[in-house]
Coordinates of C-alpha atoms in Angstrom, one line a residue:
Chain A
X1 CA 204.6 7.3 13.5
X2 CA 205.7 10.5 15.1
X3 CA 203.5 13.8 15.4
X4 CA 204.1 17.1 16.2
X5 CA 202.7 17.6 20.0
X6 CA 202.2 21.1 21.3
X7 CA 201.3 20.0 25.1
X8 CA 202.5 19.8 28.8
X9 CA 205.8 18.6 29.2
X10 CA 207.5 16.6 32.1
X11 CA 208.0 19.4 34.6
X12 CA 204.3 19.8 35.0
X13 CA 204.1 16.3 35.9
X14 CA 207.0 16.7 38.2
X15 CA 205.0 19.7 39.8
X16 CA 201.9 17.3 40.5
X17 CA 204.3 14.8 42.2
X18 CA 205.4 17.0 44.4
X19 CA 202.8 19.6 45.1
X20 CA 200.1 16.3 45.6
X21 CA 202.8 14.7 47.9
X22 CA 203.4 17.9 50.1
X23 CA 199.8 18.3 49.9
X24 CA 198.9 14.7 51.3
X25 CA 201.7 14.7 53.8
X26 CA 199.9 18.2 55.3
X27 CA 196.5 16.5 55.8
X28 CA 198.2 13.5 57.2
X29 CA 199.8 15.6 59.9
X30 CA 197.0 18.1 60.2
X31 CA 195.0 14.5 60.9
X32 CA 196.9 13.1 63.5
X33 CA 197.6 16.3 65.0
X34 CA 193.8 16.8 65.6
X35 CA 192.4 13.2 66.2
X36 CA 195.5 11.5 67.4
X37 CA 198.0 13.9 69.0
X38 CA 200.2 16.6 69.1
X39 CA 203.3 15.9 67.0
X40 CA 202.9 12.3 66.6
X41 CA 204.3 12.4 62.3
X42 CA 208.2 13.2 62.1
X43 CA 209.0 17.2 62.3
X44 CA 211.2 16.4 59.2
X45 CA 208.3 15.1 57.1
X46 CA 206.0 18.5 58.4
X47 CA 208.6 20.5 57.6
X48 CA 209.2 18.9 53.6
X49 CA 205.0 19.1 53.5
X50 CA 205.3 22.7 52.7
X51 CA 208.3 22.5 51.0
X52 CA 207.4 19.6 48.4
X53 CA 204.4 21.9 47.8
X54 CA 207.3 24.8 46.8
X55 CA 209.0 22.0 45.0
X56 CA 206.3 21.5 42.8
X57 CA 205.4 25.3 42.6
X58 CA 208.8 25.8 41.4
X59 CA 208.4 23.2 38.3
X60 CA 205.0 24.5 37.6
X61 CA 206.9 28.2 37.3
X62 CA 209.5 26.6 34.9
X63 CA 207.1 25.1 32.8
X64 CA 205.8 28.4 31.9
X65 CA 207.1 30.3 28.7
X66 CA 207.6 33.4 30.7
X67 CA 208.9 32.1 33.8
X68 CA 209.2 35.7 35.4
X69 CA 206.0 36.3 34.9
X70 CA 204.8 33.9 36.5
X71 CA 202.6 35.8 39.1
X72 CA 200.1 36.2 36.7
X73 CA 198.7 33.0 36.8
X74 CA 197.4 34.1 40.3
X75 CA 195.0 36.9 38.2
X76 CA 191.9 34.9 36.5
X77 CA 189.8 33.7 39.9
X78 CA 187.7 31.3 37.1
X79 CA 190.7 29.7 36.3
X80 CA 191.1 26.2 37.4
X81 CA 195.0 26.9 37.4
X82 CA 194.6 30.0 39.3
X83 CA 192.4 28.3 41.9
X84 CA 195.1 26.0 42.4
X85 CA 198.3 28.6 42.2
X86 CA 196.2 30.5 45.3
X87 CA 195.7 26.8 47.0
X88 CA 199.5 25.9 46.8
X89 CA 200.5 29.3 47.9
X90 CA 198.1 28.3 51.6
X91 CA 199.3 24.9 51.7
X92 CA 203.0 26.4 51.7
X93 CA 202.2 29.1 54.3
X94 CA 199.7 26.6 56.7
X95 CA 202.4 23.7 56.1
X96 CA 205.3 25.9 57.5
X97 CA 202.8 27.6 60.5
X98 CA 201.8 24.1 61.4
X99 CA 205.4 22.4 61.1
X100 CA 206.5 24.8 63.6
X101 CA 204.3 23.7 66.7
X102 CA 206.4 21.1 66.4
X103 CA 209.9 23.3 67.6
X104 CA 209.2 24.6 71.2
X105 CA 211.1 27.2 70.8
X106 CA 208.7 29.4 69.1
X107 CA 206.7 31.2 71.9
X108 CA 203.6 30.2 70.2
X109 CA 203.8 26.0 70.0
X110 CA 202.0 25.6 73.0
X111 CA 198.8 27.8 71.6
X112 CA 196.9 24.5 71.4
X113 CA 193.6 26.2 69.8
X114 CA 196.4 28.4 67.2
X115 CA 197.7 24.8 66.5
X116 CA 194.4 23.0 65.8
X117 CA 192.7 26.0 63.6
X118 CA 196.1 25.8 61.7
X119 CA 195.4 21.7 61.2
X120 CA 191.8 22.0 60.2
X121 CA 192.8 25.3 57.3
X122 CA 195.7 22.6 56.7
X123 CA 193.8 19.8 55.9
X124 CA 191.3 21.5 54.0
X125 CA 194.1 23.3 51.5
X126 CA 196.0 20.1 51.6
X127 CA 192.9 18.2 50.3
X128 CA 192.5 21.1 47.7
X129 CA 196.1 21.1 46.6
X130 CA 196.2 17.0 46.2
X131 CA 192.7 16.6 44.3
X132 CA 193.0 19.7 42.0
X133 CA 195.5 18.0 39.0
X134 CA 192.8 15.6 39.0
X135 CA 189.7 18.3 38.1
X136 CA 192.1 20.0 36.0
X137 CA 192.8 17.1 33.6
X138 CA 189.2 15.7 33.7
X139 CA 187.9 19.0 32.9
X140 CA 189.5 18.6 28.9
X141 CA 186.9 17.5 26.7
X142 CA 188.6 16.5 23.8
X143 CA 191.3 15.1 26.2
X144 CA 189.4 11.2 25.9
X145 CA 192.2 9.6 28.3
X146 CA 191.8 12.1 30.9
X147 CA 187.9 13.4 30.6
X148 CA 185.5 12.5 33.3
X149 CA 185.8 12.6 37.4
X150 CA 187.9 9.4 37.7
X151 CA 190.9 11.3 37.0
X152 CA 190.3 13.1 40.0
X153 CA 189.9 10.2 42.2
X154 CA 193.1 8.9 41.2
X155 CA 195.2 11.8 42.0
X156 CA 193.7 12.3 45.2
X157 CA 194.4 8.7 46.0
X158 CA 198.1 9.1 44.5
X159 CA 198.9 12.0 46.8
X160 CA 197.3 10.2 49.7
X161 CA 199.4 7.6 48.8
X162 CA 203.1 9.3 48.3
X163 CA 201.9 11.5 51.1
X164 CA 201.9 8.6 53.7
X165 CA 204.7 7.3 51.9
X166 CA 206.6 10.0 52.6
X167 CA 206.1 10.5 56.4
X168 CA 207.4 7.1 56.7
X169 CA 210.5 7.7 54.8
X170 CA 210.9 10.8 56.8
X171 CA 210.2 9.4 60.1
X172 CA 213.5 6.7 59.7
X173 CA 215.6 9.8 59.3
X174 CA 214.1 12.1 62.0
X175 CA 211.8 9.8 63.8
X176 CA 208.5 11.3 65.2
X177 CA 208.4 12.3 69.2
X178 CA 205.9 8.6 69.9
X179 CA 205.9 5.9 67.2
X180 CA 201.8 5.6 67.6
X181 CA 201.2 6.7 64.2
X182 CA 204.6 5.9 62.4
X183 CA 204.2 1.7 63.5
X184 CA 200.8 2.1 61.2
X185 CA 201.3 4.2 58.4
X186 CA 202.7 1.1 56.6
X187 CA 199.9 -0.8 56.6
X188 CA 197.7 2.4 55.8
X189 CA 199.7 2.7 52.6
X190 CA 199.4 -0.9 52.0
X191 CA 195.8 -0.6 52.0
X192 CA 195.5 2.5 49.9
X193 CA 198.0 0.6 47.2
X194 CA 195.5 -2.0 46.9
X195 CA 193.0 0.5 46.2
X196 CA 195.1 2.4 44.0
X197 CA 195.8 -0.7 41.8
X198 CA 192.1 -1.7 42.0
X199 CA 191.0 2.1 41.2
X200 CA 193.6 2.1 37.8
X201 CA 191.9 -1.4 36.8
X202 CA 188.9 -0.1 37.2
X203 CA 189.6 3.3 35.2
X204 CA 191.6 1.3 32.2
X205 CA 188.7 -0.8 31.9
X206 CA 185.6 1.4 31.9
X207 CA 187.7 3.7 29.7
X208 CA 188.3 0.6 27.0
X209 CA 184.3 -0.7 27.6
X210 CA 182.2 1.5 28.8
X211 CA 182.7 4.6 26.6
X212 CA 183.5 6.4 23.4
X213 CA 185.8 5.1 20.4
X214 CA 187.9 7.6 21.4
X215 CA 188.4 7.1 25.0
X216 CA 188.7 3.4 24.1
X217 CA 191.4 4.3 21.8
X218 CA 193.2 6.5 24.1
X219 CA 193.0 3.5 27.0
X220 CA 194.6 1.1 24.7
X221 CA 197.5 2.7 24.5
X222 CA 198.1 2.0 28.6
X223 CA 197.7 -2.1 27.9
X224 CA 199.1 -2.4 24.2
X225 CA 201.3 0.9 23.3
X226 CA 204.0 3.4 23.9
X227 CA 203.3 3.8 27.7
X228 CA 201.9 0.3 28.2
X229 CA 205.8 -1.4 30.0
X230 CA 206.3 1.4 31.8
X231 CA 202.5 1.5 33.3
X232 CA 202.6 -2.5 33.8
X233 CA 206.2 -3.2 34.9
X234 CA 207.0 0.3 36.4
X235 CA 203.9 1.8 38.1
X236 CA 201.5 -1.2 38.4
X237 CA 204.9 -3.9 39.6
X238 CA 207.2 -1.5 40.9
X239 CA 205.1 1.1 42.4
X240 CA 202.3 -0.5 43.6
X241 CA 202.7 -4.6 43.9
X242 CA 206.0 -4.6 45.2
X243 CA 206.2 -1.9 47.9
X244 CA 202.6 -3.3 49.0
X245 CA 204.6 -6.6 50.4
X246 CA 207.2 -4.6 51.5
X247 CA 205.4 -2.1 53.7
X248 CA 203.5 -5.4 55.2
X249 CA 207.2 -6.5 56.1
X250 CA 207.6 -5.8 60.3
X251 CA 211.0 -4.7 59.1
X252 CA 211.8 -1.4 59.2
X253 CA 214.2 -1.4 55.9
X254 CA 212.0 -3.0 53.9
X255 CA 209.1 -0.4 54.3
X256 CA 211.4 2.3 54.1
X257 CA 212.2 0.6 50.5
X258 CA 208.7 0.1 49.7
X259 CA 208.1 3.6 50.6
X260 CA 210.6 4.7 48.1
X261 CA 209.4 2.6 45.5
X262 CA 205.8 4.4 46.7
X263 CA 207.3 7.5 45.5
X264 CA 208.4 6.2 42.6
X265 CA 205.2 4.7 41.0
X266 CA 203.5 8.1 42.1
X267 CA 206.3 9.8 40.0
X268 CA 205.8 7.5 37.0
X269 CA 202.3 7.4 37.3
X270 CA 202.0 11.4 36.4
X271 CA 204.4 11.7 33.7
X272 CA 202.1 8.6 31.9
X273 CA 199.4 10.7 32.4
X274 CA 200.4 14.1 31.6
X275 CA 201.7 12.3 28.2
X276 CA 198.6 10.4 27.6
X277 CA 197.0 14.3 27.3
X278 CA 198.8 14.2 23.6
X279 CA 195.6 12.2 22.3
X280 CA 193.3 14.7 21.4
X281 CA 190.2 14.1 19.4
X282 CA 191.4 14.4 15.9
X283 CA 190.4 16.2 13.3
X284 CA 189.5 15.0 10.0
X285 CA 192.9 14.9 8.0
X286 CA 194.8 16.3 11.3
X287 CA 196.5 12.9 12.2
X288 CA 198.2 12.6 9.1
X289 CA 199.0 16.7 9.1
X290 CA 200.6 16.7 12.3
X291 CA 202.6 13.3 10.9
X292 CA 203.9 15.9 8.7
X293 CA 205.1 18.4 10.4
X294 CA 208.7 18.9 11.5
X295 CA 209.3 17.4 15.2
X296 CA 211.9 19.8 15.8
X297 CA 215.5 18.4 14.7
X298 CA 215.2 18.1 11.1
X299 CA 218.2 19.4 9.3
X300 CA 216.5 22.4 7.9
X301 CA 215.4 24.4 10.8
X302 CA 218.3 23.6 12.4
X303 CA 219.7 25.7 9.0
X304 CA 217.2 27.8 9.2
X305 CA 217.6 29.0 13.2
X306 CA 221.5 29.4 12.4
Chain B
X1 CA 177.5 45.0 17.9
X2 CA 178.4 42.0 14.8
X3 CA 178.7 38.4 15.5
X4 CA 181.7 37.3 12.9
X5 CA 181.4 34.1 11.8
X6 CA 183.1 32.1 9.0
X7 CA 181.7 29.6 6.5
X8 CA 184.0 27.1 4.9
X9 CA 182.6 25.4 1.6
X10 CA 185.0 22.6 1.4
X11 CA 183.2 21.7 -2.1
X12 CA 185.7 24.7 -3.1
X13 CA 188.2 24.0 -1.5
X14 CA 191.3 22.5 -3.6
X15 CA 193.9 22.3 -0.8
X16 CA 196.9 25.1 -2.5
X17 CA 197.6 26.3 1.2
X18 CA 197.3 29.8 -0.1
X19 CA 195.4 30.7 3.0
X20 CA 198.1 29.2 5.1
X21 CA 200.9 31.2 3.6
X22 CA 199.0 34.5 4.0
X23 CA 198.0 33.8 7.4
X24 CA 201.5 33.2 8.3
X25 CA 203.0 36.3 6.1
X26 CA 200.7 38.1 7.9
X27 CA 200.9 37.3 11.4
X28 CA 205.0 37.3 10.5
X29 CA 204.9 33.7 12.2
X30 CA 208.0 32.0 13.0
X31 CA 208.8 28.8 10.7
X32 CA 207.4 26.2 12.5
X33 CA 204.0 27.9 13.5
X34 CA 201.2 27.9 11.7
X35 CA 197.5 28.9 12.7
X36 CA 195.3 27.5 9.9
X37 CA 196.5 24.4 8.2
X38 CA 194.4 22.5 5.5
X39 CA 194.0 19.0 6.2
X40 CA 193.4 16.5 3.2
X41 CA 191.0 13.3 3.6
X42 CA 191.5 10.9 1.3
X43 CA 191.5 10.0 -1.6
X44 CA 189.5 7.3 -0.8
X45 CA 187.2 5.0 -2.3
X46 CA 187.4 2.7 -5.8
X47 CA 187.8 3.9 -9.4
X48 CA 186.3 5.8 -10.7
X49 CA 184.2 6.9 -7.7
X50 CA 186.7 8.3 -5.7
X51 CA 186.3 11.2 -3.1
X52 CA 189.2 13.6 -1.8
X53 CA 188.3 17.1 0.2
X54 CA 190.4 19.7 1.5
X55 CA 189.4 20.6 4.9
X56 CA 191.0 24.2 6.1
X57 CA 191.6 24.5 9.7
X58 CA 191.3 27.4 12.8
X59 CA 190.5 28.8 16.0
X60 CA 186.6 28.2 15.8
X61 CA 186.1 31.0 17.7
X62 CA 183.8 29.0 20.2
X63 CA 181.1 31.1 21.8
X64 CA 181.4 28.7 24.9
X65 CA 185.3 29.1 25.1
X66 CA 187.1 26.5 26.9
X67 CA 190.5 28.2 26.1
X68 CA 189.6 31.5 27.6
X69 CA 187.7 30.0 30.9
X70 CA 191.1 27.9 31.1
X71 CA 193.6 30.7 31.3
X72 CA 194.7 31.7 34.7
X73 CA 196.4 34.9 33.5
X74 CA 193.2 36.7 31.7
X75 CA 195.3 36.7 28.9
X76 CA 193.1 34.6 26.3
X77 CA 190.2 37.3 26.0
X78 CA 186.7 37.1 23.9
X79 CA 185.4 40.5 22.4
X80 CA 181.9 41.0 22.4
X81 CA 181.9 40.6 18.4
X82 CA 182.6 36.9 19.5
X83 CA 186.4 37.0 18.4
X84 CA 188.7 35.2 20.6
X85 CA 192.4 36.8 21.1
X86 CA 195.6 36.4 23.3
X87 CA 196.9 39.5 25.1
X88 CA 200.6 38.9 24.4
X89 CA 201.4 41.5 27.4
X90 CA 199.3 38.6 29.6
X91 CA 200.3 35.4 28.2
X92 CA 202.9 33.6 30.7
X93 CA 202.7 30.4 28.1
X94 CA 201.6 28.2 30.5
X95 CA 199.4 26.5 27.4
X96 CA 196.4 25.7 29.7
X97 CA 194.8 26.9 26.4
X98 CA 196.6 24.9 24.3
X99 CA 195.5 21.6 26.4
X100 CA 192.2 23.3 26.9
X101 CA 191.2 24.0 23.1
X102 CA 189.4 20.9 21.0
X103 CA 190.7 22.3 18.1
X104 CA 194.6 22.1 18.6
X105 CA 194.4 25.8 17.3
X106 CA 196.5 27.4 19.7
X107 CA 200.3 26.8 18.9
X108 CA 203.0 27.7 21.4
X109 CA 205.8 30.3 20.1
X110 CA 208.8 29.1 21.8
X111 CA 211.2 32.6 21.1
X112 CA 208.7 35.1 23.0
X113 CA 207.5 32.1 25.6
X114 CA 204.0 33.1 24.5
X115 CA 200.9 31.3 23.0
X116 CA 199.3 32.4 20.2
X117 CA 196.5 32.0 17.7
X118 CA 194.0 33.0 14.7
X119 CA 192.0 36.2 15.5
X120 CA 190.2 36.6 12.5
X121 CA 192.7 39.2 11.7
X122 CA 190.7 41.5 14.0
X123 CA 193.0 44.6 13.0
X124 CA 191.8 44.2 9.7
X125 CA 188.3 43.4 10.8
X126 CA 188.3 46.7 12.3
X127 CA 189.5 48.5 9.9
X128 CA 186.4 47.1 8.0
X129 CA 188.0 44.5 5.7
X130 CA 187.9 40.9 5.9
X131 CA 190.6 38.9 7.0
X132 CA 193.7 38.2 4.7
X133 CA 192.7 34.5 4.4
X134 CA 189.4 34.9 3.3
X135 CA 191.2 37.5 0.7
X136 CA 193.7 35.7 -0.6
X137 CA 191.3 32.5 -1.3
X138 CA 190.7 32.5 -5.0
X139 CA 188.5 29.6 -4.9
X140 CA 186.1 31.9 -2.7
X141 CA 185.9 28.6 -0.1
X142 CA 186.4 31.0 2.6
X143 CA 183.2 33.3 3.5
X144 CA 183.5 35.7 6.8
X145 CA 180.8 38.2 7.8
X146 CA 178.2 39.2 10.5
X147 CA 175.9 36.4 10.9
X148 CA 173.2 39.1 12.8
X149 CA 172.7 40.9 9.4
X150 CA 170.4 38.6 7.7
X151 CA 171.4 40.3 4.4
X152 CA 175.2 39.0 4.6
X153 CA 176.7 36.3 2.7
X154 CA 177.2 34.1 5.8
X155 CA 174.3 34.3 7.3
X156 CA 172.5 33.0 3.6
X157 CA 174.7 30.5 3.7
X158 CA 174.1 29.0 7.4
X159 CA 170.7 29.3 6.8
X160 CA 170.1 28.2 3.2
X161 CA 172.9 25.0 3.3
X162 CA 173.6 22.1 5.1
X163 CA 176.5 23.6 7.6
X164 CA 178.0 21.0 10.1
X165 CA 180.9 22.7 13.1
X166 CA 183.6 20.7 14.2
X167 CA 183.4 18.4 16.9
X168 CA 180.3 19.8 17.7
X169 CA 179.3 17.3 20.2
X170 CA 181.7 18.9 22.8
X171 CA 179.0 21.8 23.3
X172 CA 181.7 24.8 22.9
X173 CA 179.2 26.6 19.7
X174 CA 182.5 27.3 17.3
X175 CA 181.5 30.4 14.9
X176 CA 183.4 28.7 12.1
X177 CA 180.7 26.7 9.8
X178 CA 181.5 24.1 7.4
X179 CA 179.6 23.4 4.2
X180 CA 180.7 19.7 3.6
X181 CA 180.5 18.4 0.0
X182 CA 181.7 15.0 0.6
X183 CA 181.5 12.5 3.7
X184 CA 184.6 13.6 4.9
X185 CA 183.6 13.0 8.7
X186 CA 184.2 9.1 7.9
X187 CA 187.8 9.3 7.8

């Protein structure tokens, strides 16, 4: 039975792919630049760290009803949303400061203390940026799919994830100055996929077990309903099982096509979860109300608008 | 300074919706908004003892407001007299409020990109009337006063009868009381 849904739509999810991704792909190179070495990610995937982050800054601004309004989501410091807006807004400008060591001609990339106070502010915002979706969602109460810290676990390990992912995508197309962190990044993401897939079996099932009716119910429909093929066969196969053989592959190709597939299930796995926020605790009565209502193409308010 | 709360007797209650048509000729809402449905529970039950109540729906008017901590604009605002409102000027409708609120009483209105919701009908409420709900109600199932004056009809009521709050259990103290004649919580 449909219901009338007045929630987030896919843009916001699209925002959390992307602003996560940049996010994770920032602490990956303000990592390596500190413990490894100076440039050793591709200056292609530095450069897209900062501008994923716009990416999904962008969406978030198109999701809003007032679009050109939009700086005044930067106003309410209490805000979860506004923490976030203020984070994404550092992540761009550390992402692009940090990127830019990486170009010798700027007079200032060989400031090697500049460059490693940029990499630790980077890591930290990145860190923010990535986890913050996560403590967003699980702060809804009446939201039972996403309530409680897991949610925030499994964002942070999805932008980890797509983050890595991403480096090594980028780093076949401009690849990085020394190959010492490149050659292992597949097998890092390989190991965070198998985490990932144990973390989501972990969260389905204490959600279906361990807790309230409600959350139970919510749960259910990731194994049995609507969003149950495309979690199994697209996000759990396809974005997680599949690319974790293929990044364990010595062949370039193949982990560039697992990486992809990374991206993918990171993609798939936030639109699932921005749509599981239409379970609510119900009302009494309100399930069969909101059955009632008009979804938005009936015949008569289609009159009714002309 | 008041503390507006209202009571709901849904023993009273006989679900004509003439509380959702003056809300929405009211607030001038758009056709497919509306900011205090009435939901219906049951019938339910075997003949002769069946059992059927109307239950009216709104903001709650939490006093721990999830909606208003969750919006990053300061638009969604609560006034001292515990009334919870949007700042249209504000709102960017980015419906962190919507997601945020228990209640699903916050509706998006898609022509002015806003969110909106119930405010007690605080222009009337300042004007010293009540608000045009609670008016039109015929079956008097809508009560609204100051629950600080001990001599009003709502504060008799949450203290002399058996008032439960919706979804109580999520801590955010809703100022709208229920006076439930039936067991309509087992749905």
């Amino acid at each position: 039975m449909k219901h009338k849904h007045d929630t987030w739509g896919w843009m916001l999810a699209v925002d959390f792919f992307f602003a996560g991704m940049g996010a994770a792909m920032l602490v990956i190179a303000g990592i390596t630049d500190l413990f490894i070495g100076e440039i050793t990610t591709s200056v292609l995937g530095n450069f897209l760290a900062p501008i994923f982050v716009a990416i999904g800054a962008g969406f978030l601004i198109l999701e809003l009803g007032r679009p050109f309004q939009a700086w005044r989501v930067f106003m309410n410091p209490k805000a979860i949303l506004t923490f976030g807006a203020w984070n994404m807004l550092l992540a761009i400008a550390f992402g692009f400061v940090l990127a830019s060591f990486g170009i010798k001609a700027f007079p200032w990339s060989e400031m090697v203390v500049l460059r490693k106070i940029v990499a630790v502010l980077s890591i930290i915002v990145g860190l923010v940026v990535a986890t913050y979706p996560g403590v967003l969602l699980a702060r809804h109460k009446s939201r039972p799919f996403w309530n409680g810290p897991g949610m925030m676990v499994i964002f942070l390990m999805s932008s980890l994830v797509t983050g890595a992912a991403a480096h090594i995508a980028c780093g076949f197309f401009v690849p990085a100055p020394t190959e010492v962190v490149l050659a292992k990044l597949p097998y890092f993401v390989a190991a965070l996929l198998f985490f990932q897939i144990l973390i989501w079996i972990g969260y389905i099932m204490i959600k279906i077990d361990g807790t309230t009716e409600r959350e139970a119910k919510a749960a259910e429909r990731w194994l049995k309903g609507d969003i149950s093929g495309s979690f199994k066969i697209g996000f759990l196969v396809c974005g997680n099982v599949l690319p974790l053989i293929l990044l364990l592959f010595s062949n370039t190709t193949a982990q560039v096509i697992g990486a992809i597939l990374v991206l993918f299930g990171g993609l798939l796995m936030r639109h699932l979860v921005v749509k599981a926020g239409e379970d609510r605790t119900w009302l009494p009565g309100e399930l069969n109300y909101r059955s009632k209502l008009p979804i938005g193409d009936e015949e008569f308010l289609k009159a009714w608008k002309c | 300074m008041a503390h507006y709360v209202m009571v709901i007797d849904t023993r009273m209650c006989i679900g004509c919706q003439s509380c959702t048509v003056a809300c929405r000729t009211h607030n001038e809402l758009p056709v497919d908004m509306i900011y205090n449905p009435v939901t219906t529970v049951g019938p339910s039950g075997v003949f002769p003892n069946l059992q059927m109540v109307h239950i009216p729906l709104l903001c709650m008017h939490c006093q721990d407001t999830p909606c208003v901590d969750a919006c990053p604009t300061g638009a969604s605002q609560q006034r001292p007299d515990g009334i919870v409102w949007v700042d249209e000027k504000k709102c960017v409708g980015c419906k962190a409020c919507v997601m945020a609120c228990p209640y699903g009483a916050r509706v998006s209105n898609h022509e002015k990109g806003t969110v909106q919701k119930c405010d007690f009908c605080m222009d009337r409420v300042d004007k010293g009337n009540i608000p045009r709900c609670v008016q039109t109600c015929h079956q008097k199932a809508r009560i609204f006063g100051d629950l600080d004056d001990p001599e009003s009809e709502v504060s008799k009521l949450i203290n002399g009868e058996h008032v439960v709050c919706l979804l109580d259990e999520l801590g955010t103290k809703p100022n709208v009381y229920y006076i439930y004649g039936l067991e309509a919580q087992n749905r």
